[in-house]
Structure formats: C-alpha cells, structure tokens
Coordinates of C-alpha atoms in Angstrom, one line a residue:
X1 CA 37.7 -3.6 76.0
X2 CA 34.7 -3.7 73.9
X3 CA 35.4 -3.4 69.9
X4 CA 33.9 0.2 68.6
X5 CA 30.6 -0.6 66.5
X6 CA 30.4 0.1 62.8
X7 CA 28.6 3.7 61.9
X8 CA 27.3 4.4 59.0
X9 CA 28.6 7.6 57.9
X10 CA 26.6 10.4 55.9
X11 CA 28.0 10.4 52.2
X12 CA 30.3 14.1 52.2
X13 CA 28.5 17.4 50.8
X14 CA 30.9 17.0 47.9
X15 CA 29.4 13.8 46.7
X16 CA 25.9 14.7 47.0
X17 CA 27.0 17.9 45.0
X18 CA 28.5 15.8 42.3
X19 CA 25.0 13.8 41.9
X20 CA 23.2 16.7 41.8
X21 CA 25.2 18.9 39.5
X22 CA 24.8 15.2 36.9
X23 CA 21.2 15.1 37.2
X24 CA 20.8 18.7 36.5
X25 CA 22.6 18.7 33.6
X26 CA 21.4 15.4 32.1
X27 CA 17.8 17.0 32.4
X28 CA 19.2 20.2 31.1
X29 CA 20.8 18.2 28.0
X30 CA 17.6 16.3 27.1
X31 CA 15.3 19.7 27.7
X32 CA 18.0 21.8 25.1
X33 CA 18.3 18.2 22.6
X34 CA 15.0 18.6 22.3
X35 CA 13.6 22.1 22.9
X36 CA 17.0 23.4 21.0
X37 CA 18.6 23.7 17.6
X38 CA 20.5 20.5 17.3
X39 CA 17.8 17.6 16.8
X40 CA 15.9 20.5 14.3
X41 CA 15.3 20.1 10.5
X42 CA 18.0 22.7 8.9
X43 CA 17.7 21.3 5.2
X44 CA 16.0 19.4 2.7
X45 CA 17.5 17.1 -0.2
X46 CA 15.4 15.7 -2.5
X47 CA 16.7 12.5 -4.9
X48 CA 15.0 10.8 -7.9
X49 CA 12.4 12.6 -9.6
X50 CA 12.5 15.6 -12.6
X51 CA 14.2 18.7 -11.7
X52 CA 11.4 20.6 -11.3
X53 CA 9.8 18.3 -8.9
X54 CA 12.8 18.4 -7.0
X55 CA 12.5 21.6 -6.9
X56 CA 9.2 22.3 -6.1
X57 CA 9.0 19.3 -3.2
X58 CA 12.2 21.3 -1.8
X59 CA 10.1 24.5 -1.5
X60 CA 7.0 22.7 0.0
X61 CA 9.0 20.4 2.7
X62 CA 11.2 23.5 3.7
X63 CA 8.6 25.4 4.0
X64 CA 6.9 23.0 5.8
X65 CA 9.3 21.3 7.8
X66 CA 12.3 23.0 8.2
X67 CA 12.7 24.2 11.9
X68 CA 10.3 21.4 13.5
X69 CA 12.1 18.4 15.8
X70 CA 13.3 15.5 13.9
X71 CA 11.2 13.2 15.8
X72 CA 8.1 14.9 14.8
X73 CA 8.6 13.9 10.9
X74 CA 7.4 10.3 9.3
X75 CA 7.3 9.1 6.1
X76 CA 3.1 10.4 6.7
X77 CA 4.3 13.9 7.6
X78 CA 6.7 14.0 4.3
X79 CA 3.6 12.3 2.1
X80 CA 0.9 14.9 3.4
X81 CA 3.6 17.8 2.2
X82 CA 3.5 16.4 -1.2
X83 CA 0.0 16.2 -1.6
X84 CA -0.5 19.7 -1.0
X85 CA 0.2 21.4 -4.1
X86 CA -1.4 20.7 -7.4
X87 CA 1.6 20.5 -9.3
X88 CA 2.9 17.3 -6.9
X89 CA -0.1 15.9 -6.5
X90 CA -0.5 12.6 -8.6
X91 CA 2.9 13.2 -9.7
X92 CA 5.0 12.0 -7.4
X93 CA 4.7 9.7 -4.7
X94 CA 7.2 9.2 -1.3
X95 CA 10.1 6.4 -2.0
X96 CA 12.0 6.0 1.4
X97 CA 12.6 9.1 3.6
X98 CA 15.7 9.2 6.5
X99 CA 17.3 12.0 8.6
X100 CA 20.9 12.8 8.2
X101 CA 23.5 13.9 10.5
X102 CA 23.1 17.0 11.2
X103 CA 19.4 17.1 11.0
X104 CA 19.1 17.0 7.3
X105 CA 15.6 15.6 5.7
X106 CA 16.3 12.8 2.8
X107 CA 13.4 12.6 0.7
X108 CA 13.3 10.0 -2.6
X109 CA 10.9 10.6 -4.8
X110 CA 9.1 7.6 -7.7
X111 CA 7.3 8.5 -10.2
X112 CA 3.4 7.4 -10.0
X113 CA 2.6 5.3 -12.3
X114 CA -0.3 5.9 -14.4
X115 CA -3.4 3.9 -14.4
X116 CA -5.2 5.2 -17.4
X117 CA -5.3 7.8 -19.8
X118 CA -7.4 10.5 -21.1
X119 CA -7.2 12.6 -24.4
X120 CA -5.2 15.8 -24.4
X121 CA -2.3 13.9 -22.5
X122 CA -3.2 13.7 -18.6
X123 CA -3.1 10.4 -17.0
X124 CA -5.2 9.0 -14.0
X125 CA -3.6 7.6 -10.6
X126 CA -5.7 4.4 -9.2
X127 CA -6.4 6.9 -6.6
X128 CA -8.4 9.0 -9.3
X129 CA -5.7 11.7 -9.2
X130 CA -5.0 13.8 -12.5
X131 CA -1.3 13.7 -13.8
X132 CA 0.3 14.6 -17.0
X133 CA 1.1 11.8 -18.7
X134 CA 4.7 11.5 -19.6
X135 CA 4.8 9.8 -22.7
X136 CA 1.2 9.4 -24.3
X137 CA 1.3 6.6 -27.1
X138 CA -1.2 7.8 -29.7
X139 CA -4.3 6.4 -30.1
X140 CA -5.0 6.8 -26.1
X141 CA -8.3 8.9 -26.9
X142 CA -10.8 8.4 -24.2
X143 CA -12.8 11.5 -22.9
X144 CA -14.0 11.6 -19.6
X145 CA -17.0 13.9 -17.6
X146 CA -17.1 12.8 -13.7
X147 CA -19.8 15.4 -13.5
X148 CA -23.4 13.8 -13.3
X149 CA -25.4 14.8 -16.1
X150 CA -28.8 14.7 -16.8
X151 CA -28.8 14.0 -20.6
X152 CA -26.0 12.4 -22.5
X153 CA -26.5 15.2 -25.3
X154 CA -24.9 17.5 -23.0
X155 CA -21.3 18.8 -23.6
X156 CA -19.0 18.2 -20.5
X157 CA -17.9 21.8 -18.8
X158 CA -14.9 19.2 -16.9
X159 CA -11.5 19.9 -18.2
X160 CA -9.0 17.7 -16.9
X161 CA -6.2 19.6 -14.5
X162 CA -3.4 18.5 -13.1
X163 CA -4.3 17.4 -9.6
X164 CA -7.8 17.1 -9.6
X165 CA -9.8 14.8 -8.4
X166 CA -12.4 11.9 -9.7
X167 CA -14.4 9.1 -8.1
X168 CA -12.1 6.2 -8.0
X169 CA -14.6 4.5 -9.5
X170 CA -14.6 6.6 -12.5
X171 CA -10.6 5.9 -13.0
X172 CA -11.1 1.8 -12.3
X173 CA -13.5 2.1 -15.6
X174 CA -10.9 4.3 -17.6
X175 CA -8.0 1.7 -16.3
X176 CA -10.0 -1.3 -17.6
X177 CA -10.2 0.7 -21.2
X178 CA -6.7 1.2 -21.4
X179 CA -6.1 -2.7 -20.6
X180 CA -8.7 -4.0 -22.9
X181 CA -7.9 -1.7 -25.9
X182 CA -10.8 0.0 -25.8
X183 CA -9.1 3.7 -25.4
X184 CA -10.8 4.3 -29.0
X185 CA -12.8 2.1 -31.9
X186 CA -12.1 3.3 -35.8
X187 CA -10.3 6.6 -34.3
X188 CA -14.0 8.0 -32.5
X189 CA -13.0 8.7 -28.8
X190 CA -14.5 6.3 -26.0
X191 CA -16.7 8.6 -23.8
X192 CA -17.0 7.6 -19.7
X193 CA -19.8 9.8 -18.1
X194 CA -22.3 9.5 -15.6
X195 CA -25.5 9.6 -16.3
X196 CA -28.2 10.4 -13.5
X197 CA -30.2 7.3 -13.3
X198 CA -28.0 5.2 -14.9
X199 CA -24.7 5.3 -13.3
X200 CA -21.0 5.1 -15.1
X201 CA -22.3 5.1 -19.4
X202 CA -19.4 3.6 -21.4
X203 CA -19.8 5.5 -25.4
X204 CA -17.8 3.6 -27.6
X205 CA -18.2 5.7 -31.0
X206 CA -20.9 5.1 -33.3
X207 CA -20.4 1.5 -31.6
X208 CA -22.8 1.8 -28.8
X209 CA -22.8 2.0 -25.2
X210 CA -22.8 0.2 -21.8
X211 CA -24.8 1.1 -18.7
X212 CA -22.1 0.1 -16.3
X213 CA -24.0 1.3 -12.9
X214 CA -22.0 1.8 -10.2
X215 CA -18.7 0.3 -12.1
X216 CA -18.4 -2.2 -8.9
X217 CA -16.7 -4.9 -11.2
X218 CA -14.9 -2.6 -13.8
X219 CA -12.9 -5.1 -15.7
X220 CA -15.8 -7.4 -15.6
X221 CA -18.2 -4.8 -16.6
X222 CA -16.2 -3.3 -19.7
X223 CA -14.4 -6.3 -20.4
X224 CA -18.3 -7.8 -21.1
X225 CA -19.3 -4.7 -22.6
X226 CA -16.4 -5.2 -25.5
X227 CA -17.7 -8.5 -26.4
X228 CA -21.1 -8.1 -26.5
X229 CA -21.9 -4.8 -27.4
X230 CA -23.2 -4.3 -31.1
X231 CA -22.8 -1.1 -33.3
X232 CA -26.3 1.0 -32.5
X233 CA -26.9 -1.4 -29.6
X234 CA -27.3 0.0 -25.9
X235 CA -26.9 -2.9 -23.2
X236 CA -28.8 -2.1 -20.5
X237 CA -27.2 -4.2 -18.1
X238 CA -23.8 -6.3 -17.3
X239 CA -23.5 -9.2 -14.6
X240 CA -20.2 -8.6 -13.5
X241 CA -20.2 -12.2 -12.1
X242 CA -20.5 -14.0 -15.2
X243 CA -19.8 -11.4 -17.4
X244 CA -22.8 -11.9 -19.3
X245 CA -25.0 -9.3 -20.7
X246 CA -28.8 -9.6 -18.6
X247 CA -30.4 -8.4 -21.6
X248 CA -30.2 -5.6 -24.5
X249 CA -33.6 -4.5 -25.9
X250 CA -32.7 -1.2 -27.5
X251 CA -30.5 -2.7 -30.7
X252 CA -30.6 0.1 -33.6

C-alpha cells in the first residue's frame, strides 16, 4: 500500500488575520508617531545665558517651533530662530541643542564674544553684527560710519543698533584697532569710514590717516599704519605683504 504524499496545507484564515491585523497597526503606529502629538515639540527650556535672553529665545523658539515634529528641528533650525529678532541677534549664539523625553526642546545658549568695540558701548561680532557690549573698559573710543561717503567732512547719519549689520570687512578693521591699541590716540576717537574712491580711511585724531582700500589684510594694514603714520601725514597706501608703507606724499 502506497505511503500518502506530503501536502502542503494553506496557512488557517486565523493566521493570515493575525499578519494582517500586525501590519496594519505597525503602519498605523508609525502614520500617528509621526503625524500625531507624541514625537511633537510641547515645550522649550532654555539654559546659560541672561534672564532676559532666556526669556526672549523662549518666546521666539515657542513660537516658532512648538507644535512641529521633532525630527524636523536641528541645531540650523534652532540658530535661524535666534537670528530673527534684533534683540538676539549678535547676542547670543547656539551652544548644544537635544530633545527630551517627552518632546521637550533643550536649548544652551554662549555668549558671543565680541570682536571690537565702538564708542557709546556696542560691540561688533566677526560676523559684523552689532551687540551691546557687556563690560566696556574705558578708553574703547572708536567711531565708526559703514556708510560710503563722498567727503570725509561729512558727519555720519549711522548710529549703531543692536543687531545691525556692517561689511565684515569694516569689523576685521575695528578688531585689529582693539588688538593693536589703537581704539584712541591722546583721548581723540579713532574714526573708520569709507570713503568713495578710497576704500576703508583709518582717522587717528589729529594723528593722521590711512587709506586702507579694501581692508583685505586688516591686521597688516593697521598694524602698518600705527607704525608708520606721522601726525598731519596721510599714507596713501599699505602693502599688506610686507607691511610697508608704498609711499606718503601728502606729510603736513
């Protein structure tokens, strides 16, 4: 008598069911993870910085980002928030960012440093951003016009802000001031201007002044300007390479 063969037999309904009903609710659970409440911003905390920069970089991220998914925000979402208000900008800057369980936003805020200063207490960023300098040392005297002007016997409508803006260039100069003690000769402000035709001017005073150009080589340039630069002189031109002064033909 022949042995019975070996059938395959259909998996039972209830299996199949099983499968489906896992499938369906894995894509259901991803779909809601996402789409729904849980993997959502629901608060901000802020660490480091002053109280009121806490307060106001609350109001700005919650404002901002509360209620979007968490894999939406990066450390270049948070810093664009920051940058949008005047009173953060230049201010602050992002120290380390995380999300919490449950879908809390960790922000910790550093203060930015200042790379220069200019008279009436504001500070300049390297990125040429405005701030309010924290603790101005006196003697830090150096006035600045980023408009271009057409004559230097022209008063300077600019008024520093917080948050505004100047050609990097322009803050590079003021930063090699600050670090060569040039912020103010004999208590007469330094003056950085542009002057159409001539570029970045560097006013020391009665002392004189450098034609900078475009202030490629700013440490070079001012540094070179400090040394050679006689009272009533103008020095026409710098080689930021050597530094050496190219030549000076308008001495007083």
């Amino acid at each position: 008598m022949p042995k019975p063969r070996n059938v395959h037999r259909p998996a039972r309904p209830w299996k199949l069911t099983a499968v489906a009903v896992v499938v369906v609710v894995a894509i259901v659970g991803v779909g809601w993870l996402y789409a729904g409440p849980v993997l959502r911003i629901r608060s901000v905390t802020v660490l480091g910085g002053t109280e009121t920069e806490r307060t106001a970089v609350i109001a700005q991220l919650s404002e901002r980002l509360v209620g979007h998914h968490v894999w939406s925000v990066s450390a270049h979402s948070v810093d664009a928030v920051l940058m949008l208000q005047n009173s953060l900008r230049g201010e602050v800057r992002l120290h380390a960012w995380a999300i919490r369980w449950p879908s809390s936003l960790e922000v910790e805020l550093s203060s930015r440093p200042s790379e220069g200063y200019l008279r009436g207490g504001y500070g300049l960023t390297s990125a040429g951003i405005v701030i309010a300098a924290r603790s101005p040392r006196p003697g830090r005297l150096i006035s600045l016009c980023p408009l271009v002007l057409r004559t230097v016997t022209m008063g300077c409508p600019w008024r520093p802000q917080v948050g505004d803006e100047i050609p990097v260039r322009l803050a590079t100069v003021v930063a090699a001031m600050e670090s060569e003690g040039l912020s103010s000769l004999g208590g007469q402000p330094a003056t950085v201007f542009v002057l159409r035709g001539s570029g970045i001017v560097l006013r020391m005073g009665d002392a004189g002044e450098c034609l900078l150009g475009g202030g490629v080589r700013a440490h070079a340039e001012v540094s070179a300007c400090r040394h050679f630069v006689a009272p009533g002189a103008v020095v026409d031109a710098i080689n930021p390479n050597s530094p050496a002064v190219l030549f000076n033909d308008r001495v007083g």
